[in-house]
Amino acid sequence: MSFSPLLRSSYILKAVKENGYTQPTPIQEKVIPLVLDRRDILAQAQTGSGKSASFVLPILELWSATRGEGKAKIKALILTPTRELTLQVAQTFETMGRNLPKTPKVVSLIGGEGISDQIYAIQQGCDILVATSGRFLDVLRKKQMNLSHLEFFVLDEADKMLDLGFAEELELILESIPEKRQNLLFSATYPPKMEMIAAKITQNPIHITIESEMPTVQSIQQRVIEVNPENRGPLLRHLLSTEKWEQVLVFMANKRASDNIAAKFRKYGFSADSFNGDLLQEDRTYVLEQFKAKKIRILFATDIAARGLDIDDITCVINFDLPRSPADYIHRIGRTGRAGKSGLAISFIGYEERDHFRLIEKRSSIKLPREQIEGFELVGTPPPRVKGPDPIKGKGKSKKDKARELAAKNAKNSGNQ
Ligand code: AMP
């Protein structure tokens, strides 16, 4: 695919070509049409995915189509976590906009440079403002810029801003810009705090994730241990006592199971807690901070709660209960082995899970040896394979009923640990 079906402006297409972009990256393919359609967006995107151009190009196109005569007005505000990114994004706007009949005036605001020069630059005329949030607020306090014409509000690498106390500054920023605007939020991860911020900023956003950004799992050692369901708890305690894992994330099928097992492990003297959708937002944040600070060693989590967890120091991921889908398996084990470190992922399976795990292996193109641990060997006989009767239309269980039964069964199994 080329850029020409995505963008109308021949001036921008020319700049894209001159800049050596021959075809859009996956994120650009998805994001550009949506921005042109004036939608709010929440995109999960890493550095290197081409995310900057995915908002720069359509903003330029919309901006240039409505740029009237007269003095420049600030139409777009892009906030980034670092000076480098600020300059890089400003540069992309300039490069991609250079062939337009009226070139955009781009101003970047970063710390470490004289603030009065920057204010002067804005007053000389600014269409697009790119800034680190700290410096933006400094300038805002001087009450020297008019933001009432703002149409686009972009947060780039938003999760990195969280570390910089951005959540606290956000109120001030939102108060200073028009309520009616288009919001584009790009973040590599969506920890709970990020989701809160996203909800505050965007309206009915379209969520975008790029499949190819699935974690690469080559650096993760994957193991499968066969164990009877009722022995999973004792086996996990045995492994925790014998292995030197520092931080362990254990996936459970549901909220109740994660709470029950965490309480049980605490009774056994382990530093453990649960992380699930039932927790209040502030408790989620607290538990996560404790885990990050290594004050909690074992976190029992559900899939939903763990999505987007931004922790890159997990020694080991345990699938206490198997994930439903192969995609979830990859997401779960991708929580370990991050940031170039090697990781370990262990799945517990009993007779009942054999077929399901085979399917996960097939879909993920892996084949793993089965292990058993001394003292916790799989006992009993596999249940006979019975082919159920053909379903009778209208009399079979609904999908919902089946899901309920499965959840109840899992809760029972996990509650027994
Ligand atoms: P980003 O993820 O926005 O930081 O972009 C990463 C790098 O990819 C930058 O150097 C861009 O100039 C470059 N880039 C972005 N989109 C494309 C594209 N469609 N074709 C080639 N390079 C691109």
Coordinates of C-alpha atoms and ligand atoms in Angstrom, one line a residue:
M1 CA 0.0 0.0 0.0
S2 CA 1.2 3.5 -0.7
F3 CA 0.4 6.8 1.0
S4 CA -1.7 8.1 -1.8
P5 CA -5.0 6.6 -0.8
L6 CA -4.5 7.8 2.7
L7 CA -3.7 11.5 2.1
R8 CA -5.2 14.0 -0.3
S9 CA -2.7 16.8 -0.2
S10 CA -0.3 16.4 -3.1
Y11 CA 2.1 18.8 -1.2
I12 CA 2.2 16.4 1.8
L13 CA 2.5 13.3 -0.4
K14 CA 5.4 14.9 -2.1
A15 CA 7.2 15.6 1.2
V16 CA 6.4 12.0 2.3
K17 CA 8.1 10.7 -0.8
E18 CA 11.0 13.1 -0.6
N19 CA 11.6 11.9 2.9
G20 CA 11.9 8.3 1.7
Y21 CA 8.7 6.9 3.1
T22 CA 7.4 4.6 0.4
Q23 CA 4.7 2.8 2.3
P24 CA 2.8 3.5 5.5
T25 CA 3.6 1.5 8.6
P26 CA 0.8 -0.5 10.1
I27 CA 0.0 2.2 12.7
Q28 CA -0.1 4.9 10.0
E29 CA -2.4 2.8 7.9
K30 CA -4.9 2.6 10.8
V31 CA -4.5 6.0 12.5
I32 CA -4.3 8.4 9.5
P33 CA -7.9 7.8 8.2
L34 CA -9.3 8.0 11.7
V35 CA -7.6 11.3 12.4
L36 CA -8.9 12.6 9.1
D37 CA -12.3 11.4 10.2
R38 CA -12.0 13.6 13.3
R39 CA -12.0 10.7 15.7
D40 CA -10.4 10.6 19.2
I41 CA -7.8 7.9 19.3
L42 CA -6.1 5.8 22.0
A43 CA -3.2 4.0 20.3
Q44 CA -0.8 1.5 21.7
A45 CA 2.3 2.2 19.9
Q46 CA 6.1 1.9 20.5
T47 CA 8.9 4.1 19.5
G48 CA 10.0 3.1 16.0
S49 CA 6.5 2.1 14.9
G50 CA 6.1 5.4 12.9
K51 CA 3.6 6.8 15.4
S52 CA 4.8 10.4 15.0
A53 CA 4.0 10.6 11.3
S54 CA 0.7 8.8 12.0
F55 CA -0.5 12.0 13.7
V56 CA 1.7 14.6 12.0
L57 CA 0.5 13.9 8.5
P58 CA -3.3 14.0 9.0
I59 CA -3.0 17.0 11.3
L60 CA -1.1 18.8 8.7
E61 CA -3.7 17.9 6.1
L62 CA -6.6 19.0 8.2
W63 CA -4.8 22.1 9.3
S64 CA -3.8 23.2 5.8
A65 CA -7.3 22.6 4.4
T66 CA -8.7 25.1 6.9
R67 CA -5.8 27.6 7.3
G68 CA -7.4 30.9 6.6
E69 CA -5.7 34.2 5.9
G70 CA -4.3 36.3 8.7
K71 CA -2.1 35.7 11.7
A72 CA -1.3 32.2 12.7
K73 CA -3.3 30.7 15.5
I74 CA -2.3 27.8 17.7
K75 CA -4.4 24.9 16.3
A76 CA -2.4 21.9 17.6
L77 CA -0.7 21.2 20.9
I78 CA 1.5 18.1 21.1
L79 CA 2.9 17.2 24.6
T80 CA 5.8 14.8 24.9
P81 CA 7.9 13.5 27.8
T82 CA 11.3 14.7 26.6
R83 CA 13.1 17.5 24.9
E84 CA 14.5 15.1 22.3
L85 CA 11.0 13.9 21.3
T86 CA 9.7 17.4 21.3
L87 CA 12.3 18.5 18.9
Q88 CA 11.9 15.4 16.8
V89 CA 8.1 15.8 16.5
A90 CA 8.5 19.5 15.7
Q91 CA 11.0 18.6 13.0
T92 CA 8.6 16.0 11.5
F93 CA 5.9 18.7 11.2
E94 CA 8.3 21.0 9.5
T95 CA 9.7 18.4 7.1
M96 CA 6.3 17.1 6.1
G97 CA 4.7 20.6 5.8
R98 CA 7.5 22.2 3.9
N99 CA 5.9 22.0 0.4
L100 CA 2.5 23.4 1.5
P101 CA 1.6 26.7 -0.1
K102 CA 1.4 28.1 3.4
T103 CA 4.0 26.4 5.6
P104 CA 3.0 25.9 9.2
K105 CA 4.8 27.8 11.9
V106 CA 6.0 25.2 14.4
V107 CA 7.3 26.3 17.8
S108 CA 8.9 23.9 20.3
L109 CA 8.9 24.6 24.0
I110 CA 11.6 22.7 26.0
G111 CA 13.3 23.3 29.3
G112 CA 17.0 24.4 29.4
E113 CA 16.4 27.3 27.0
G114 CA 15.3 30.8 27.6
I115 CA 11.6 31.0 28.2
S116 CA 11.2 34.6 27.0
D117 CA 12.6 33.6 23.6
Q118 CA 10.1 30.9 23.4
I119 CA 7.2 33.2 24.3
Y120 CA 8.4 35.7 21.7
A121 CA 8.4 32.9 19.1
I122 CA 4.8 32.0 19.9
Q123 CA 3.8 35.7 19.7
Q124 CA 5.4 36.0 16.3
G125 CA 2.9 33.4 15.1
C126 CA 2.5 29.8 15.9
D127 CA 0.2 27.2 14.2
I128 CA 1.6 24.1 15.9
L129 CA 3.0 24.0 19.4
V130 CA 5.1 21.0 20.5
A131 CA 6.2 21.0 24.1
T132 CA 7.3 19.1 27.2
S133 CA 4.5 19.4 29.7
G134 CA 6.6 21.1 32.3
R135 CA 7.8 23.9 30.0
F136 CA 4.3 24.2 28.6
L137 CA 2.9 24.9 32.0
D138 CA 5.7 27.4 32.7
V139 CA 4.7 29.3 29.6
L140 CA 1.0 28.9 30.4
R141 CA 1.5 30.6 33.8
K142 CA 2.8 33.7 32.1
K143 CA -0.5 34.0 30.3
Q144 CA 1.1 35.0 27.1
M145 CA -0.5 32.6 24.6
N146 CA -3.9 32.2 23.2
L147 CA -5.1 28.6 23.1
S148 CA -8.7 29.3 22.3
H149 CA -8.4 28.2 18.7
L150 CA -6.9 24.8 19.6
E151 CA -8.4 21.9 17.6
F152 CA -5.9 19.0 18.2
F153 CA -4.5 17.8 21.5
V154 CA -1.9 15.1 21.2
L155 CA -0.1 13.2 24.0
D156 CA 2.9 11.3 22.6
E157 CA 4.6 8.5 24.7
A158 CA 2.0 9.4 27.3
D159 CA 3.0 6.6 29.7
K160 CA 6.5 8.1 30.1
M161 CA 4.9 11.4 31.2
L162 CA 3.3 9.7 34.1
D163 CA 6.6 9.3 35.8
L164 CA 7.1 13.1 35.5
G165 CA 4.1 13.9 37.6
F166 CA 1.9 14.6 34.6
A167 CA -1.3 13.3 36.1
E168 CA -1.2 16.2 38.6
E169 CA -0.5 18.8 35.9
L170 CA -3.2 17.6 33.6
E171 CA -6.1 19.4 35.3
L172 CA -4.4 22.7 34.7
I173 CA -3.7 21.9 31.1
L174 CA -7.2 20.8 30.4
E175 CA -8.6 23.9 31.9
S176 CA -6.5 26.0 29.5
I177 CA -7.6 24.4 26.3
P178 CA -11.1 24.4 24.6
E179 CA -13.3 21.5 25.6
K180 CA -14.3 20.8 22.0
R181 CA -11.2 19.4 20.4
Q182 CA -9.8 16.2 18.9
N183 CA -7.7 14.1 21.2
L184 CA -5.0 11.7 20.1
L185 CA -3.2 9.7 22.7
F186 CA -0.2 7.4 22.0
S187 CA 1.3 5.2 24.6
A188 CA 3.4 2.1 24.6
T189 CA 1.6 0.7 27.6
Y190 CA -1.7 1.3 29.3
P191 CA -1.2 0.9 33.1
P192 CA -4.3 1.7 35.2
K193 CA -3.2 5.2 35.8
M194 CA -2.8 5.8 32.1
E195 CA -6.3 4.4 31.5
M196 CA -7.6 6.9 34.0
I197 CA -5.9 9.8 32.2
A198 CA -7.1 8.5 28.8
A199 CA -10.7 8.5 30.1
K200 CA -10.4 12.1 31.3
I201 CA -9.0 13.4 28.0
T202 CA -10.7 11.5 25.2
Q203 CA -14.3 11.0 24.2
N204 CA -15.4 7.7 22.8
P205 CA -12.0 7.0 21.5
I206 CA -11.1 4.4 19.0
H207 CA -8.6 1.9 20.4
I208 CA -5.8 0.9 18.2
T209 CA -3.2 -1.8 18.8
I210 CA -0.9 -3.2 16.3
E211 CA -0.7 -7.0 16.2
S212 CA 3.0 -7.0 15.1
E213 CA 3.8 -5.3 18.4
M214 CA 3.2 -8.5 20.2
P215 CA 6.1 -9.2 22.5
T216 CA 8.9 -11.2 20.9
V217 CA 9.2 -14.3 23.0
Q218 CA 12.5 -15.7 21.8
S219 CA 14.2 -14.6 25.0
I220 CA 11.7 -16.4 27.2
Q221 CA 12.2 -19.9 28.4
Q222 CA 8.9 -21.7 28.3
R223 CA 8.1 -24.7 30.5
V224 CA 5.0 -26.9 30.9
I225 CA 4.6 -28.8 34.2
E226 CA 1.9 -31.5 34.4
V227 CA 0.2 -31.5 37.8
N228 CA -3.2 -32.4 39.1
P229 CA -5.3 -29.3 39.7
E230 CA -5.5 -29.7 43.5
N231 CA -1.7 -29.9 43.6
R232 CA -1.0 -26.6 41.8
G233 CA -1.0 -24.6 45.0
P234 CA 1.5 -26.9 46.9
L235 CA 3.6 -27.1 43.7
L236 CA 3.8 -23.4 43.4
R237 CA 4.8 -23.0 47.0
H238 CA 7.5 -25.7 46.5
L239 CA 8.8 -23.9 43.4
L240 CA 8.8 -20.5 45.2
S241 CA 10.8 -22.0 48.0
T242 CA 13.3 -23.8 45.9
E243 CA 13.8 -21.4 43.0
K244 CA 15.4 -18.0 43.4
W245 CA 12.7 -16.1 41.6
E246 CA 12.5 -12.5 42.7
Q247 CA 9.2 -11.3 41.1
V248 CA 6.5 -13.7 40.1
L249 CA 3.3 -12.9 38.3
V250 CA 0.7 -15.7 38.5
F251 CA -2.3 -15.7 36.2
M252 CA -5.6 -16.9 37.6
A253 CA -8.8 -17.5 35.8
N254 CA -10.9 -15.1 37.8
K255 CA -11.0 -12.4 40.5
R256 CA -12.2 -14.7 43.3
A257 CA -9.5 -17.2 42.7
S258 CA -6.8 -14.6 42.7
D259 CA -8.0 -13.1 46.0
N260 CA -8.4 -16.6 47.7
I261 CA -5.0 -17.8 46.6
A262 CA -3.2 -14.6 47.6
A263 CA -4.7 -14.8 51.1
K264 CA -3.7 -18.4 51.3
F265 CA -0.1 -17.8 50.3
R266 CA 0.1 -14.9 52.8
K267 CA -0.9 -17.4 55.5
Y268 CA 2.0 -19.6 54.4
G269 CA 4.3 -16.6 54.9
F270 CA 4.8 -15.5 51.3
S271 CA 4.7 -11.9 50.3
A272 CA 1.7 -12.1 48.0
D273 CA -1.2 -10.0 46.8
S274 CA -3.9 -10.0 44.2
F275 CA -4.5 -7.7 41.3
N276 CA -7.9 -7.8 39.7
G277 CA -10.7 -5.7 38.3
D278 CA -12.4 -5.5 41.7
L279 CA -9.8 -3.4 43.2
L280 CA -10.5 0.3 43.5
Q281 CA -8.3 2.4 41.3
E282 CA -6.2 3.7 44.1
D283 CA -5.6 0.2 45.5
R284 CA -4.6 -1.0 42.0
T285 CA -2.0 1.7 41.9
Y286 CA -0.8 0.9 45.4
V287 CA -0.5 -2.8 44.8
L288 CA 1.3 -2.2 41.5
E289 CA 3.7 0.2 43.2
Q290 CA 4.4 -2.3 45.9
F291 CA 5.1 -5.0 43.4
K292 CA 7.4 -2.7 41.4
A293 CA 9.2 -1.7 44.5
K294 CA 9.7 -5.4 45.2
K295 CA 7.8 -5.2 48.4
I296 CA 5.4 -7.8 47.1
R297 CA 7.0 -10.9 45.6
I298 CA 4.1 -12.8 44.1
L299 CA 1.2 -11.1 42.4
F300 CA -1.9 -13.2 41.5
A301 CA -3.6 -11.5 38.7
T302 CA -6.4 -11.8 36.2
D303 CA -5.9 -11.2 32.4
I304 CA -8.0 -8.1 32.4
A305 CA -6.1 -6.5 35.2
A306 CA -2.8 -7.5 33.9
R307 CA -3.3 -6.1 30.4
G308 CA -0.8 -3.3 29.8
L309 CA 1.0 -3.8 33.1
D310 CA 4.2 -1.8 32.8
I311 CA 6.6 -3.9 34.8
D312 CA 9.8 -5.1 33.1
D313 CA 11.5 -6.9 35.9
I314 CA 9.3 -10.0 36.3
T315 CA 11.5 -13.1 36.8
C316 CA 8.8 -15.6 36.1
V317 CA 5.2 -15.7 34.8
I318 CA 3.1 -18.7 35.9
N319 CA 0.0 -19.8 34.2
F320 CA -1.8 -21.3 37.2
D321 CA -4.9 -21.4 35.1
L322 CA -4.4 -21.5 31.3
P323 CA -5.4 -18.5 29.2
R324 CA -8.3 -19.0 26.9
S325 CA -6.7 -17.9 23.7
P326 CA -3.2 -18.4 22.2
A327 CA -3.0 -14.6 21.8
D328 CA -3.5 -14.2 25.6
Y329 CA -0.8 -16.8 26.2
I330 CA 1.7 -14.7 24.2
H331 CA 0.6 -11.5 26.0
R332 CA 0.9 -13.2 29.4
I333 CA 4.4 -14.6 28.9
G334 CA 5.5 -11.3 27.3
R335 CA 5.3 -9.8 30.8
T336 CA 8.6 -11.5 31.5
G337 CA 11.8 -11.3 29.5
R338 CA 11.3 -7.6 28.9
A339 CA 13.9 -4.9 28.3
G340 CA 16.3 -7.4 26.8
K341 CA 16.3 -9.6 29.9
S342 CA 15.8 -13.3 29.7
G343 CA 12.5 -14.5 31.2
L344 CA 10.8 -17.7 32.3
A345 CA 7.2 -18.7 31.8
I346 CA 5.7 -21.8 33.3
S347 CA 2.2 -23.3 32.5
F348 CA 0.5 -25.8 34.8
I349 CA -1.6 -28.3 33.0
G350 CA -3.6 -31.3 34.2
Y351 CA -5.4 -34.0 32.1
E352 CA -8.2 -31.6 31.4
E353 CA -6.0 -28.9 29.9
R354 CA -3.9 -31.1 27.6
D355 CA -6.0 -30.5 24.5
H356 CA -6.3 -26.8 25.2
F357 CA -2.6 -26.4 25.6
R358 CA -1.9 -28.4 22.4
L359 CA -4.0 -25.8 20.6
I360 CA -2.1 -23.0 22.2
E361 CA 1.2 -24.6 21.0
K362 CA -0.1 -25.1 17.5
R363 CA -1.3 -21.6 17.1
S364 CA 1.9 -20.2 18.6
S365 CA 4.1 -22.5 16.5
I366 CA 5.8 -24.0 19.6
K367 CA 6.2 -27.4 20.9
L368 CA 7.3 -27.8 24.5
P369 CA 8.3 -30.9 26.5
R370 CA 6.1 -31.8 29.4
E371 CA 7.7 -32.0 32.8
Q372 CA 6.7 -33.4 36.1
I373 CA 8.1 -32.4 39.5
E374 CA 9.1 -35.0 42.0
G375 CA 6.5 -35.2 44.7
F376 CA 3.8 -33.5 42.6
E377 CA 3.5 -36.0 39.7
L378 CA 0.3 -36.2 37.7
V379 CA -1.7 -39.1 39.1
G380 CA -5.0 -40.7 38.1
T381 CA -6.1 -41.6 34.7
P382 CA -7.0 -39.2 31.9
P383 CA -10.7 -38.8 31.6
P384 CA -12.1 -40.9 28.7
R385 CA -12.7 -39.0 25.5
V386 CA -16.4 -39.0 24.9
K387 CA -17.9 -37.5 21.9
G388 CA -20.9 -35.6 23.0
P389 CA -24.2 -36.1 21.2
D390 CA -24.9 -33.8 18.3
P391 CA -26.3 -30.5 19.4
I392 CA -30.0 -30.1 19.1
K393 CA -30.9 -26.7 17.8
G394 CA -32.5 -24.6 20.5
K395 CA -31.8 -27.1 23.3
G396 CA -28.1 -26.7 23.6
K397 CA -26.6 -24.5 26.3
S398 CA -26.1 -20.9 25.3
K399 CA -22.6 -19.5 25.1
K400 CA -23.3 -17.4 28.2
D401 CA -24.4 -20.5 30.2
K402 CA -21.3 -22.4 29.1
A403 CA -19.1 -19.5 30.1
R404 CA -20.8 -19.3 33.5
E405 CA -20.3 -23.0 34.1
L406 CA -16.7 -22.8 33.1
A407 CA -16.1 -19.8 35.4
A408 CA -17.8 -21.6 38.3
K409 CA -15.7 -24.7 37.7
N410 CA -12.5 -22.7 37.6
A411 CA -13.4 -20.8 40.7
K412 CA -14.0 -24.1 42.5
N413 CA -10.7 -25.6 41.3
S414 CA -8.7 -22.5 42.2
G415 CA -10.5 -22.0 45.5
N416 CA -9.4 -25.4 46.6
Q417 CA -5.8 -24.5 46.4
Ligands
AMP1 P1 8.6 7.0 15.3 O1 8.0 5.7 15.7 O2 7.5 8.0 15.0 O3 9.6 7.5 16.3 O4 9.4 6.8 13.9 C1 10.5 6.0 13.8 C2 11.3 6.3 12.6 O5 10.7 5.8 11.4 C3 11.5 7.8 12.3 O6 12.9 8.0 12.0 C4 10.7 8.0 11.1 O7 11.2 9.0 10.2 C5 10.6 6.7 10.4 N1 9.4 6.4 9.6 C6 8.1 6.7 10.1 N2 7.2 6.3 9.1 C7 7.9 5.8 8.1 C8 7.5 5.2 6.9 N3 6.2 5.0 6.5 N4 8.5 4.7 6.1 C9 9.8 4.8 6.4 N5 10.2 5.4 7.6 C10 9.3 5.9 8.4

